[in-house]
Amino acid sequence: MAEQGTLFIYSGPSGVGKGTLLGPLMDPDSLRFSVSMTTRAPRPGEADGREYFFVSREAFEETIASGGLLEYAQYNGNYYGTPRKMVEEELAQGRDVILEIEVQGARQVRKAFPQAVSIFILPPSYEILCERLAGRGTESPQVVENRLAQAKRELLCAGEYDYIIVNGDVETARKQLQAVLTAAKCEKRFMDPFIEKVCEFA
Ligand code: 5GP
């Protein structure tokens, strides 16, 4: 089997349901979620080290300067970034890692890891996304408006991804996501070392 784990990039506009789809599919033995670092404030119910590592701008900028991030981006006035160490260690140990990141970060990761498999979650329509975002009720109208503007920019990048999943019916979309995570492991480009090993007799 492939010795190195597979790196998944997982994106979609705010409010599209990325967490809802992925949550039940996480498996600490085989698929690890990369906990990002951010300068945004925790939302009610979020815990430091679980959803994010919540840090100051100074701490974030120090981590950038020391090369501790695999990628980072600014989103709605806050920094978000992927701590490098955990990702590299898990991949080296053969475990798959999933990065839930926005589109600018995704571009950086694709450059650094051309073998990464990328998945984009689309809403069934822009109108439905607007309703979902407004209905979340955890942010001010200004923040919701900023997120919608951001969502438009992100939707335009969907074509850069390997797989597109439409989150209309949650169960269907989750099955599709599971199928993609499974099928990606069988892509020939990851299996070349195994093919060679089995065919050593030739
Ligand atoms: P939220 O504030 O809603 O948790 O996240 C806002 C956006 O930042 C989402 O699109 C999320 O996927 C993205 N994001 C979360 N962590 C990272 C990260 O480490 N890097 C980048 N580039 N984006 C991230």
mmCIF file with all atom_site columns, C-alpha atoms and ligand atoms in Angstrom:
data_model
loop_
_atom_site.group_PDB
_atom_site.id
_atom_site.type_symbol
_atom_site.label_atom_id
_atom_site.label_alt_id
_atom_site.label_comp_id
_atom_site.label_asym_id
_atom_site.label_entity_id
_atom_site.label_seq_id
_atom_site.pdbx_PDB_ins_code
_atom_site.Cartn_x
_atom_site.Cartn_y
_atom_site.Cartn_z
_atom_site.occupancy
_atom_site.B_iso_or_equiv
_atom_site.pdbx_formal_charge
_atom_site.auth_seq_id
_atom_site.auth_comp_id
_atom_site.auth_asym_id
_atom_site.auth_atom_id
_atom_site.pdbx_PDB_model_num
ATOM   1   C CA  . MET A 1 1   ? 0.000   0.000   0.000   1.00 0.00 ? 1   MET A CA  1
ATOM   2   C CA  . ALA A 1 2   ? 1.023   3.613   -0.323  1.00 0.00 ? 2   ALA A CA  1
ATOM   3   C CA  . GLU A 1 3   ? 3.442   4.304   2.530   1.00 0.00 ? 3   GLU A CA  1
ATOM   4   C CA  . GLN A 1 4   ? 2.760   8.015   2.808   1.00 0.00 ? 4   GLN A CA  1
ATOM   5   C CA  . GLY A 1 5   ? -0.738  9.058   3.915   1.00 0.00 ? 5   GLY A CA  1
ATOM   6   C CA  . THR A 1 6   ? -2.998  11.002  1.569   1.00 0.00 ? 6   THR A CA  1
ATOM   7   C CA  . LEU A 1 7   ? -3.449  14.727  2.061   1.00 0.00 ? 7   LEU A CA  1
ATOM   8   C CA  . PHE A 1 8   ? -7.003  15.953  1.503   1.00 0.00 ? 8   PHE A CA  1
ATOM   9   C CA  . ILE A 1 9   ? -7.933  19.588  0.967   1.00 0.00 ? 9   ILE A CA  1
ATOM   10  C CA  . TYR A 1 10  ? -11.534 20.244  1.963   1.00 0.00 ? 10  TYR A CA  1
ATOM   11  C CA  . SER A 1 11  ? -13.146 23.586  1.107   1.00 0.00 ? 11  SER A CA  1
ATOM   12  C CA  . GLY A 1 12  ? -16.470 25.262  0.594   1.00 0.00 ? 12  GLY A CA  1
ATOM   13  C CA  . PRO A 1 13  ? -18.064 28.549  1.519   1.00 0.00 ? 13  PRO A CA  1
ATOM   14  C CA  . SER A 1 14  ? -18.970 29.343  5.085   1.00 0.00 ? 14  SER A CA  1
ATOM   15  C CA  . GLY A 1 15  ? -22.388 27.872  5.948   1.00 0.00 ? 15  GLY A CA  1
ATOM   16  C CA  . VAL A 1 16  ? -22.325 25.127  3.308   1.00 0.00 ? 16  VAL A CA  1
ATOM   17  C CA  . GLY A 1 17  ? -22.171 22.388  5.961   1.00 0.00 ? 17  GLY A CA  1
ATOM   18  C CA  . LYS A 1 18  ? -18.555 21.201  5.728   1.00 0.00 ? 18  LYS A CA  1
ATOM   19  C CA  . GLY A 1 19  ? -18.368 20.273  9.407   1.00 0.00 ? 19  GLY A CA  1
ATOM   20  C CA  . THR A 1 20  ? -21.745 18.497  9.410   1.00 0.00 ? 20  THR A CA  1
ATOM   21  C CA  . LEU A 1 21  ? -20.732 16.301  6.491   1.00 0.00 ? 21  LEU A CA  1
ATOM   22  C CA  . LEU A 1 22  ? -17.250 15.461  7.666   1.00 0.00 ? 22  LEU A CA  1
ATOM   23  C CA  . GLY A 1 23  ? -17.712 15.094  11.442  1.00 0.00 ? 23  GLY A CA  1
ATOM   24  C CA  . PRO A 1 24  ? -19.094 11.522  11.501  1.00 0.00 ? 24  PRO A CA  1
ATOM   25  C CA  . LEU A 1 25  ? -16.523 10.334  8.941   1.00 0.00 ? 25  LEU A CA  1
ATOM   26  C CA  . MET A 1 26  ? -13.479 11.232  11.009  1.00 0.00 ? 26  MET A CA  1
ATOM   27  C CA  . ASP A 1 27  ? -11.504 8.258   12.279  1.00 0.00 ? 27  ASP A CA  1
ATOM   28  C CA  . PRO A 1 28  ? -8.539  8.925   14.566  1.00 0.00 ? 28  PRO A CA  1
ATOM   29  C CA  . ASP A 1 29  ? -6.856  5.715   13.393  1.00 0.00 ? 29  ASP A CA  1
ATOM   30  C CA  . SER A 1 30  ? -6.816  6.539   9.719   1.00 0.00 ? 30  SER A CA  1
ATOM   31  C CA  . LEU A 1 31  ? -8.101  10.039  8.940   1.00 0.00 ? 31  LEU A CA  1
ATOM   32  C CA  . ARG A 1 32  ? -6.834  12.940  11.009  1.00 0.00 ? 32  ARG A CA  1
ATOM   33  C CA  . PHE A 1 33  ? -8.296  16.430  11.051  1.00 0.00 ? 33  PHE A CA  1
ATOM   34  C CA  . SER A 1 34  ? -5.718  19.180  11.051  1.00 0.00 ? 34  SER A CA  1
ATOM   35  C CA  . VAL A 1 35  ? -6.603  21.720  13.754  1.00 0.00 ? 35  VAL A CA  1
ATOM   36  C CA  . SER A 1 36  ? -5.832  25.167  12.355  1.00 0.00 ? 36  SER A CA  1
ATOM   37  C CA  . MET A 1 37  ? -4.494  28.215  14.070  1.00 0.00 ? 37  MET A CA  1
ATOM   38  C CA  . THR A 1 38  ? -6.592  31.384  13.909  1.00 0.00 ? 38  THR A CA  1
ATOM   39  C CA  . THR A 1 39  ? -6.750  34.910  15.271  1.00 0.00 ? 39  THR A CA  1
ATOM   40  C CA  . ARG A 1 40  ? -10.560 34.989  15.203  1.00 0.00 ? 40  ARG A CA  1
ATOM   41  C CA  . ALA A 1 41  ? -12.404 34.837  18.523  1.00 0.00 ? 41  ALA A CA  1
ATOM   42  C CA  . PRO A 1 42  ? -13.904 31.488  19.571  1.00 0.00 ? 42  PRO A CA  1
ATOM   43  C CA  . ARG A 1 43  ? -17.636 31.054  18.882  1.00 0.00 ? 43  ARG A CA  1
ATOM   44  C CA  . PRO A 1 44  ? -19.850 29.783  21.690  1.00 0.00 ? 44  PRO A CA  1
ATOM   45  C CA  . GLY A 1 45  ? -19.120 26.088  22.224  1.00 0.00 ? 45  GLY A CA  1
ATOM   46  C CA  . GLU A 1 46  ? -15.711 26.138  20.526  1.00 0.00 ? 46  GLU A CA  1
ATOM   47  C CA  . ALA A 1 47  ? -12.722 24.986  22.543  1.00 0.00 ? 47  ALA A CA  1
ATOM   48  C CA  . ASP A 1 48  ? -9.068  25.904  22.138  1.00 0.00 ? 48  ASP A CA  1
ATOM   49  C CA  . GLY A 1 49  ? -7.182  23.004  20.573  1.00 0.00 ? 49  GLY A CA  1
ATOM   50  C CA  . ARG A 1 50  ? -10.359 21.282  19.322  1.00 0.00 ? 50  ARG A CA  1
ATOM   51  C CA  . GLU A 1 51  ? -11.931 23.508  16.625  1.00 0.00 ? 51  GLU A CA  1
ATOM   52  C CA  . TYR A 1 52  ? -8.894  25.805  16.410  1.00 0.00 ? 52  TYR A CA  1
ATOM   53  C CA  . PHE A 1 53  ? -5.846  26.960  18.265  1.00 0.00 ? 53  PHE A CA  1
ATOM   54  C CA  . PHE A 1 54  ? -6.974  30.494  19.109  1.00 0.00 ? 54  PHE A CA  1
ATOM   55  C CA  . VAL A 1 55  ? -3.986  32.831  19.200  1.00 0.00 ? 55  VAL A CA  1
ATOM   56  C CA  . SER A 1 56  ? -3.128  36.557  19.071  1.00 0.00 ? 56  SER A CA  1
ATOM   57  C CA  . ARG A 1 57  ? -1.976  38.245  15.855  1.00 0.00 ? 57  ARG A CA  1
ATOM   58  C CA  . GLU A 1 58  ? 1.502   38.520  17.340  1.00 0.00 ? 58  GLU A CA  1
ATOM   59  C CA  . ALA A 1 59  ? 1.677   34.790  18.045  1.00 0.00 ? 59  ALA A CA  1
ATOM   60  C CA  . PHE A 1 60  ? 0.337   34.009  14.563  1.00 0.00 ? 60  PHE A CA  1
ATOM   61  C CA  . GLU A 1 61  ? 2.891   36.263  12.882  1.00 0.00 ? 61  GLU A CA  1
ATOM   62  C CA  . GLU A 1 62  ? 5.692   34.698  14.920  1.00 0.00 ? 62  GLU A CA  1
ATOM   63  C CA  . THR A 1 63  ? 4.565   31.259  13.720  1.00 0.00 ? 63  THR A CA  1
ATOM   64  C CA  . ILE A 1 64  ? 4.618   32.481  10.103  1.00 0.00 ? 64  ILE A CA  1
ATOM   65  C CA  . ALA A 1 65  ? 8.119   33.895  10.575  1.00 0.00 ? 65  ALA A CA  1
ATOM   66  C CA  . SER A 1 66  ? 9.430   30.664  12.072  1.00 0.00 ? 66  SER A CA  1
ATOM   67  C CA  . GLY A 1 67  ? 8.096   28.604  9.133   1.00 0.00 ? 67  GLY A CA  1
ATOM   68  C CA  . GLY A 1 68  ? 5.638   26.770  11.355  1.00 0.00 ? 68  GLY A CA  1
ATOM   69  C CA  . LEU A 1 69  ? 2.717   26.993  8.929   1.00 0.00 ? 69  LEU A CA  1
ATOM   70  C CA  . LEU A 1 70  ? 2.117   24.883  5.848   1.00 0.00 ? 70  LEU A CA  1
ATOM   71  C CA  . GLU A 1 71  ? -0.129  27.617  4.466   1.00 0.00 ? 71  GLU A CA  1
ATOM   72  C CA  . TYR A 1 72  ? -2.022  30.602  5.778   1.00 0.00 ? 72  TYR A CA  1
ATOM   73  C CA  . ALA A 1 73  ? -4.491  33.206  4.580   1.00 0.00 ? 73  ALA A CA  1
ATOM   74  C CA  . GLN A 1 74  ? -6.450  36.196  5.781   1.00 0.00 ? 74  GLN A CA  1
ATOM   75  C CA  . TYR A 1 75  ? -10.201 35.726  5.797   1.00 0.00 ? 75  TYR A CA  1
ATOM   76  C CA  . ASN A 1 76  ? -12.637 38.392  6.999   1.00 0.00 ? 76  ASN A CA  1
ATOM   77  C CA  . GLY A 1 77  ? -9.848  40.264  8.760   1.00 0.00 ? 77  GLY A CA  1
ATOM   78  C CA  . ASN A 1 78  ? -8.444  37.255  10.617  1.00 0.00 ? 78  ASN A CA  1
ATOM   79  C CA  . TYR A 1 79  ? -5.530  34.962  9.999   1.00 0.00 ? 79  TYR A CA  1
ATOM   80  C CA  . TYR A 1 80  ? -6.072  31.226  9.523   1.00 0.00 ? 80  TYR A CA  1
ATOM   81  C CA  . GLY A 1 81  ? -3.250  28.748  9.013   1.00 0.00 ? 81  GLY A CA  1
ATOM   82  C CA  . THR A 1 82  ? -2.299  25.086  9.080   1.00 0.00 ? 82  THR A CA  1
ATOM   83  C CA  . PRO A 1 83  ? 0.390   24.070  11.588  1.00 0.00 ? 83  PRO A CA  1
ATOM   84  C CA  . ARG A 1 84  ? 3.005   22.205  9.581   1.00 0.00 ? 84  ARG A CA  1
ATOM   85  C CA  . LYS A 1 85  ? 4.356   19.720  12.124  1.00 0.00 ? 85  LYS A CA  1
ATOM   86  C CA  . MET A 1 86  ? 1.277   17.582  12.786  1.00 0.00 ? 86  MET A CA  1
ATOM   87  C CA  . VAL A 1 87  ? 0.454   17.279  9.076   1.00 0.00 ? 87  VAL A CA  1
ATOM   88  C CA  . GLU A 1 88  ? 3.941   16.207  8.062   1.00 0.00 ? 88  GLU A CA  1
ATOM   89  C CA  . GLU A 1 89  ? 4.250   13.731  10.933  1.00 0.00 ? 89  GLU A CA  1
ATOM   90  C CA  . GLU A 1 90  ? 0.880   12.081  10.327  1.00 0.00 ? 90  GLU A CA  1
ATOM   91  C CA  . LEU A 1 91  ? 1.466   11.756  6.576   1.00 0.00 ? 91  LEU A CA  1
ATOM   92  C CA  . ALA A 1 92  ? 4.894   10.258  7.221   1.00 0.00 ? 92  ALA A CA  1
ATOM   93  C CA  . GLN A 1 93  ? 3.264   7.668   9.491   1.00 0.00 ? 93  GLN A CA  1
ATOM   94  C CA  . GLY A 1 94  ? 0.897   6.673   6.703   1.00 0.00 ? 94  GLY A CA  1
ATOM   95  C CA  . ARG A 1 95  ? -2.206  8.328   8.086   1.00 0.00 ? 95  ARG A CA  1
ATOM   96  C CA  . ASP A 1 96  ? -4.449  10.495  5.934   1.00 0.00 ? 96  ASP A CA  1
ATOM   97  C CA  . VAL A 1 97  ? -4.888  14.128  6.906   1.00 0.00 ? 97  VAL A CA  1
ATOM   98  C CA  . ILE A 1 98  ? -7.703  16.458  5.972   1.00 0.00 ? 98  ILE A CA  1
ATOM   99  C CA  . LEU A 1 99  ? -7.287  20.229  5.870   1.00 0.00 ? 99  LEU A CA  1
ATOM   100 C CA  . GLU A 1 100 ? -10.487 22.231  6.086   1.00 0.00 ? 100 GLU A CA  1
ATOM   101 C CA  . ILE A 1 101 ? -9.229  25.462  4.566   1.00 0.00 ? 101 ILE A CA  1
ATOM   102 C CA  . GLU A 1 102 ? -10.372 28.266  2.289   1.00 0.00 ? 102 GLU A CA  1
ATOM   103 C CA  . VAL A 1 103 ? -9.403  28.677  -1.352  1.00 0.00 ? 103 VAL A CA  1
ATOM   104 C CA  . GLN A 1 104 ? -6.232  30.791  -1.043  1.00 0.00 ? 104 GLN A CA  1
ATOM   105 C CA  . GLY A 1 105 ? -4.731  28.308  1.396   1.00 0.00 ? 105 GLY A CA  1
ATOM   106 C CA  . ALA A 1 106 ? -5.815  25.460  -0.880  1.00 0.00 ? 106 ALA A CA  1
ATOM   107 C CA  . ARG A 1 107 ? -3.775  26.955  -3.718  1.00 0.00 ? 107 ARG A CA  1
ATOM   108 C CA  . GLN A 1 108 ? -0.683  27.123  -1.520  1.00 0.00 ? 108 GLN A CA  1
ATOM   109 C CA  . VAL A 1 109 ? -1.113  23.504  -0.418  1.00 0.00 ? 109 VAL A CA  1
ATOM   110 C CA  . ARG A 1 110 ? -1.568  22.294  -4.020  1.00 0.00 ? 110 ARG A CA  1
ATOM   111 C CA  . LYS A 1 111 ? 1.742   23.948  -4.933  1.00 0.00 ? 111 LYS A CA  1
ATOM   112 C CA  . ALA A 1 112 ? 3.599   22.409  -2.006  1.00 0.00 ? 112 ALA A CA  1
ATOM   113 C CA  . PHE A 1 113 ? 1.815   19.004  -2.262  1.00 0.00 ? 113 PHE A CA  1
ATOM   114 C CA  . PRO A 1 114 ? 0.799   18.423  -5.892  1.00 0.00 ? 114 PRO A CA  1
ATOM   115 C CA  . GLN A 1 115 ? -0.384  14.950  -4.869  1.00 0.00 ? 115 GLN A CA  1
ATOM   116 C CA  . ALA A 1 116 ? -3.060  16.390  -2.523  1.00 0.00 ? 116 ALA A CA  1
ATOM   117 C CA  . VAL A 1 117 ? -6.654  15.435  -3.319  1.00 0.00 ? 117 VAL A CA  1
ATOM   118 C CA  . SER A 1 118 ? -9.046  18.363  -3.178  1.00 0.00 ? 118 SER A CA  1
ATOM   119 C CA  . ILE A 1 119 ? -12.766 18.372  -2.476  1.00 0.00 ? 119 ILE A CA  1
ATOM   120 C CA  . PHE A 1 120 ? -15.140 21.322  -2.717  1.00 0.00 ? 120 PHE A CA  1
ATOM   121 C CA  . ILE A 1 121 ? -18.610 21.419  -1.136  1.00 0.00 ? 121 ILE A CA  1
ATOM   122 C CA  . LEU A 1 122 ? -21.204 23.379  -3.096  1.00 0.00 ? 122 LEU A CA  1
ATOM   123 C CA  . PRO A 1 123 ? -24.627 24.502  -1.873  1.00 0.00 ? 123 PRO A CA  1
ATOM   124 C CA  . PRO A 1 124 ? -27.580 23.487  -4.085  1.00 0.00 ? 124 PRO A CA  1
ATOM   125 C CA  . SER A 1 125 ? -27.950 27.201  -4.931  1.00 0.00 ? 125 SER A CA  1
ATOM   126 C CA  . TYR A 1 126 ? -26.589 30.573  -3.861  1.00 0.00 ? 126 TYR A CA  1
ATOM   127 C CA  . GLU A 1 127 ? -30.013 31.490  -2.427  1.00 0.00 ? 127 GLU A CA  1
ATOM   128 C CA  . ILE A 1 128 ? -30.003 28.445  -0.157  1.00 0.00 ? 128 ILE A CA  1
ATOM   129 C CA  . LEU A 1 129 ? -26.523 29.333  1.070   1.00 0.00 ? 129 LEU A CA  1
ATOM   130 C CA  . CYS A 1 130 ? -27.741 32.879  1.930   1.00 0.00 ? 130 CYS A CA  1
ATOM   131 C CA  . GLU A 1 131 ? -30.641 31.404  3.935   1.00 0.00 ? 131 GLU A CA  1
ATOM   132 C CA  . ARG A 1 132 ? -28.352 29.009  5.801   1.00 0.00 ? 132 ARG A CA  1
ATOM   133 C CA  . LEU A 1 133 ? -25.856 31.727  6.678   1.00 0.00 ? 133 LEU A CA  1
ATOM   134 C CA  . ALA A 1 134 ? -28.473 34.179  7.868   1.00 0.00 ? 134 ALA A CA  1
ATOM   135 C CA  . GLY A 1 135 ? -30.164 31.408  9.870   1.00 0.00 ? 135 GLY A CA  1
ATOM   136 C CA  . ARG A 1 136 ? -27.050 30.454  11.824  1.00 0.00 ? 136 ARG A CA  1
ATOM   137 C CA  . GLY A 1 137 ? -27.645 33.474  14.074  1.00 0.00 ? 137 GLY A CA  1
ATOM   138 C CA  . THR A 1 138 ? -24.213 33.398  15.694  1.00 0.00 ? 138 THR A CA  1
ATOM   139 C CA  . GLU A 1 139 ? -22.851 36.452  13.886  1.00 0.00 ? 139 GLU A CA  1
ATOM   140 C CA  . SER A 1 140 ? -23.790 40.111  13.354  1.00 0.00 ? 140 SER A CA  1
ATOM   141 C CA  . PRO A 1 141 ? -25.477 41.157  10.058  1.00 0.00 ? 141 PRO A CA  1
ATOM   142 C CA  . GLN A 1 142 ? -22.200 42.809  8.998   1.00 0.00 ? 142 GLN A CA  1
ATOM   143 C CA  . VAL A 1 143 ? -20.277 39.576  9.472   1.00 0.00 ? 143 VAL A CA  1
ATOM   144 C CA  . VAL A 1 144 ? -22.989 37.625  7.592   1.00 0.00 ? 144 VAL A CA  1
ATOM   145 C CA  . GLU A 1 145 ? -22.761 40.127  4.715   1.00 0.00 ? 145 GLU A CA  1
ATOM   146 C CA  . ASN A 1 146 ? -18.962 39.812  4.596   1.00 0.00 ? 146 ASN A CA  1
ATOM   147 C CA  . ARG A 1 147 ? -19.245 36.035  4.558   1.00 0.00 ? 147 ARG A CA  1
ATOM   148 C CA  . LEU A 1 148 ? -21.695 36.142  1.657   1.00 0.00 ? 148 LEU A CA  1
ATOM   149 C CA  . ALA A 1 149 ? -19.363 38.360  -0.361  1.00 0.00 ? 149 ALA A CA  1
ATOM   150 C CA  . GLN A 1 150 ? -16.549 35.971  0.505   1.00 0.00 ? 150 GLN A CA  1
ATOM   151 C CA  . ALA A 1 151 ? -18.755 32.990  -0.410  1.00 0.00 ? 151 ALA A CA  1
ATOM   152 C CA  . LYS A 1 152 ? -19.281 34.407  -3.920  1.00 0.00 ? 152 LYS A CA  1
ATOM   153 C CA  . ARG A 1 153 ? -15.511 34.652  -4.411  1.00 0.00 ? 153 ARG A CA  1
ATOM   154 C CA  . GLU A 1 154 ? -15.028 31.110  -3.101  1.00 0.00 ? 154 GLU A CA  1
ATOM   155 C CA  . LEU A 1 155 ? -17.771 29.584  -5.272  1.00 0.00 ? 155 LEU A CA  1
ATOM   156 C CA  . LEU A 1 156 ? -15.948 30.898  -8.314  1.00 0.00 ? 156 LEU A CA  1
ATOM   157 C CA  . CYS A 1 157 ? -12.933 28.730  -7.371  1.00 0.00 ? 157 CYS A CA  1
ATOM   158 C CA  . ALA A 1 158 ? -14.837 25.428  -7.225  1.00 0.00 ? 158 ALA A CA  1
ATOM   159 C CA  . GLY A 1 159 ? -13.461 24.475  -10.653 1.00 0.00 ? 159 GLY A CA  1
ATOM   160 C CA  . GLU A 1 160 ? -9.929  24.256  -9.214  1.00 0.00 ? 160 GLU A CA  1
ATOM   161 C CA  . TYR A 1 161 ? -10.869 21.175  -7.160  1.00 0.00 ? 161 TYR A CA  1
ATOM   162 C CA  . ASP A 1 162 ? -10.663 17.466  -8.009  1.00 0.00 ? 162 ASP A CA  1
ATOM   163 C CA  . TYR A 1 163 ? -14.083 16.541  -6.591  1.00 0.00 ? 163 TYR A CA  1
ATOM   164 C CA  . ILE A 1 164 ? -17.286 18.546  -6.187  1.00 0.00 ? 164 ILE A CA  1
ATOM   165 C CA  . ILE A 1 165 ? -20.027 17.498  -3.787  1.00 0.00 ? 165 ILE A CA  1
ATOM   166 C CA  . VAL A 1 166 ? -23.389 19.275  -3.651  1.00 0.00 ? 166 VAL A CA  1
ATOM   167 C CA  . ASN A 1 167 ? -24.744 19.436  -0.125  1.00 0.00 ? 167 ASN A CA  1
ATOM   168 C CA  . GLY A 1 168 ? -28.483 19.350  -0.718  1.00 0.00 ? 168 GLY A CA  1
ATOM   169 C CA  . ASP A 1 169 ? -29.496 16.231  1.161   1.00 0.00 ? 169 ASP A CA  1
ATOM   170 C CA  . VAL A 1 170 ? -26.992 15.703  3.999   1.00 0.00 ? 170 VAL A CA  1
ATOM   171 C CA  . GLU A 1 171 ? -27.071 11.894  3.950   1.00 0.00 ? 171 GLU A CA  1
ATOM   172 C CA  . THR A 1 172 ? -26.478 11.744  0.196   1.00 0.00 ? 172 THR A CA  1
ATOM   173 C CA  . ALA A 1 173 ? -23.674 14.295  0.341   1.00 0.00 ? 173 ALA A CA  1
ATOM   174 C CA  . ARG A 1 174 ? -22.024 12.461  3.251   1.00 0.00 ? 174 ARG A CA  1
ATOM   175 C CA  . LYS A 1 175 ? -22.114 9.178   1.343   1.00 0.00 ? 175 LYS A CA  1
ATOM   176 C CA  . GLN A 1 176 ? -20.517 10.915  -1.620  1.00 0.00 ? 176 GLN A CA  1
ATOM   177 C CA  . LEU A 1 177 ? -17.832 12.394  0.602   1.00 0.00 ? 177 LEU A CA  1
ATOM   178 C CA  . GLN A 1 178 ? -17.078 8.976   2.088   1.00 0.00 ? 178 GLN A CA  1
ATOM   179 C CA  . ALA A 1 179 ? -16.920 7.526   -1.421  1.00 0.00 ? 179 ALA A CA  1
ATOM   180 C CA  . VAL A 1 180 ? -14.452 10.187  -2.520  1.00 0.00 ? 180 VAL A CA  1
ATOM   181 C CA  . LEU A 1 181 ? -12.238 9.678   0.542   1.00 0.00 ? 181 LEU A CA  1
ATOM   182 C CA  . THR A 1 182 ? -12.197 5.939   -0.178  1.00 0.00 ? 182 THR A CA  1
ATOM   183 C CA  . ALA A 1 183 ? -11.802 6.115   -3.950  1.00 0.00 ? 183 ALA A CA  1
ATOM   184 C CA  . ALA A 1 184 ? -8.970  8.642   -3.751  1.00 0.00 ? 184 ALA A CA  1
ATOM   185 C CA  . LYS A 1 185 ? -6.900  6.043   -1.881  1.00 0.00 ? 185 LYS A CA  1
ATOM   186 C CA  . CYS A 1 186 ? -7.132  3.760   -4.935  1.00 0.00 ? 186 CYS A CA  1
ATOM   187 C CA  . GLU A 1 187 ? -6.012  6.328   -7.483  1.00 0.00 ? 187 GLU A CA  1
ATOM   188 C CA  . LYS A 1 188 ? -3.274  4.793   -9.584  1.00 0.00 ? 188 LYS A CA  1
ATOM   189 C CA  . ARG A 1 189 ? -0.852  7.639   -8.889  1.00 0.00 ? 189 ARG A CA  1
ATOM   190 C CA  . PHE A 1 190 ? -0.802  6.589   -5.195  1.00 0.00 ? 190 PHE A CA  1
ATOM   191 C CA  . MET A 1 191 ? -0.553  2.882   -5.953  1.00 0.00 ? 191 MET A CA  1
ATOM   192 C CA  . ASP A 1 192 ? 2.541   2.846   -8.186  1.00 0.00 ? 192 ASP A CA  1
ATOM   193 C CA  . PRO A 1 193 ? 4.879   1.618   -5.399  1.00 0.00 ? 193 PRO A CA  1
ATOM   194 C CA  . PHE A 1 194 ? 2.440   -1.208  -4.614  1.00 0.00 ? 194 PHE A CA  1
ATOM   195 C CA  . ILE A 1 195 ? 2.056   -2.202  -8.260  1.00 0.00 ? 195 ILE A CA  1
ATOM   196 C CA  . GLU A 1 196 ? 5.847   -2.371  -8.530  1.00 0.00 ? 196 GLU A CA  1
ATOM   197 C CA  . LYS A 1 197 ? 6.106   -4.468  -5.379  1.00 0.00 ? 197 LYS A CA  1
ATOM   198 C CA  . VAL A 1 198 ? 3.510   -7.002  -6.514  1.00 0.00 ? 198 VAL A CA  1
ATOM   199 C CA  . CYS A 1 199 ? 5.080   -7.192  -9.974  1.00 0.00 ? 199 CYS A CA  1
ATOM   200 C CA  . GLU A 1 200 ? 8.618   -7.707  -8.680  1.00 0.00 ? 200 GLU A CA  1
ATOM   201 C CA  . PHE A 1 201 ? 8.533   -11.242 -10.056 1.00 0.00 ? 201 PHE A CA  1
ATOM   202 C CA  . ALA A 1 202 ? 8.437   -9.876  -13.617 1.00 0.00 ? 202 ALA A CA  1
HETATM 203 P P1  . 5GP B 2 .   ? -14.629 29.903  10.289  1.00 0.00 ? 1   5GP B P1  1
HETATM 204 O O1  . 5GP B 2 .   ? -14.274 31.234  10.868  1.00 0.00 ? 1   5GP B O1  1
HETATM 205 O O2  . 5GP B 2 .   ? -16.042 29.871  9.761   1.00 0.00 ? 1   5GP B O2  1
HETATM 206 O O3  . 5GP B 2 .   ? -14.323 28.761  11.232  1.00 0.00 ? 1   5GP B O3  1
HETATM 207 O O4  . 5GP B 2 .   ? -13.675 29.666  9.026   1.00 0.00 ? 1   5GP B O4  1
HETATM 208 C C1  . 5GP B 2 .   ? -13.618 30.600  8.012   1.00 0.00 ? 1   5GP B C1  1
HETATM 209 C C2  . 5GP B 2 .   ? -12.919 29.994  6.805   1.00 0.00 ? 1   5GP B C2  1
HETATM 210 O O5  . 5GP B 2 .   ? -11.542 29.748  7.105   1.00 0.00 ? 1   5GP B O5  1
HETATM 211 C C3  . 5GP B 2 .   ? -13.508 28.647  6.379   1.00 0.00 ? 1   5GP B C3  1
HETATM 212 O O6  . 5GP B 2 .   ? -13.638 28.661  4.959   1.00 0.00 ? 1   5GP B O6  1
HETATM 213 C C4  . 5GP B 2 .   ? -12.454 27.646  6.797   1.00 0.00 ? 1   5GP B C4  1
HETATM 214 O O7  . 5GP B 2 .   ? -12.435 26.505  5.965   1.00 0.00 ? 1   5GP B O7  1
HETATM 215 C C5  . 5GP B 2 .   ? -11.197 28.475  6.621   1.00 0.00 ? 1   5GP B C5  1
HETATM 216 N N1  . 5GP B 2 .   ? -10.058 27.963  7.379   1.00 0.00 ? 1   5GP B N1  1
HETATM 217 C C6  . 5GP B 2 .   ? -10.077 27.305  8.573   1.00 0.00 ? 1   5GP B C6  1
HETATM 218 N N2  . 5GP B 2 .   ? -8.832  26.964  8.921   1.00 0.00 ? 1   5GP B N2  1
HETATM 219 C C7  . 5GP B 2 .   ? -8.015  27.382  7.926   1.00 0.00 ? 1   5GP B C7  1
HETATM 220 C C8  . 5GP B 2 .   ? -6.592  27.293  7.709   1.00 0.00 ? 1   5GP B C8  1
HETATM 221 O O8  . 5GP B 2 .   ? -5.835  26.746  8.474   1.00 0.00 ? 1   5GP B O8  1
HETATM 222 N N3  . 5GP B 2 .   ? -6.122  27.864  6.571   1.00 0.00 ? 1   5GP B N3  1
HETATM 223 C C9  . 5GP B 2 .   ? -6.923  28.483  5.674   1.00 0.00 ? 1   5GP B C9  1
HETATM 224 N N4  . 5GP B 2 .   ? -6.346  28.989  4.579   1.00 0.00 ? 1   5GP B N4  1
HETATM 225 N N5  . 5GP B 2 .   ? -8.256  28.572  5.830   1.00 0.00 ? 1   5GP B N5  1
HETATM 226 C C10 . 5GP B 2 .   ? -8.790  28.031  6.962   1.00 0.00 ? 1   5GP B C10 1
#
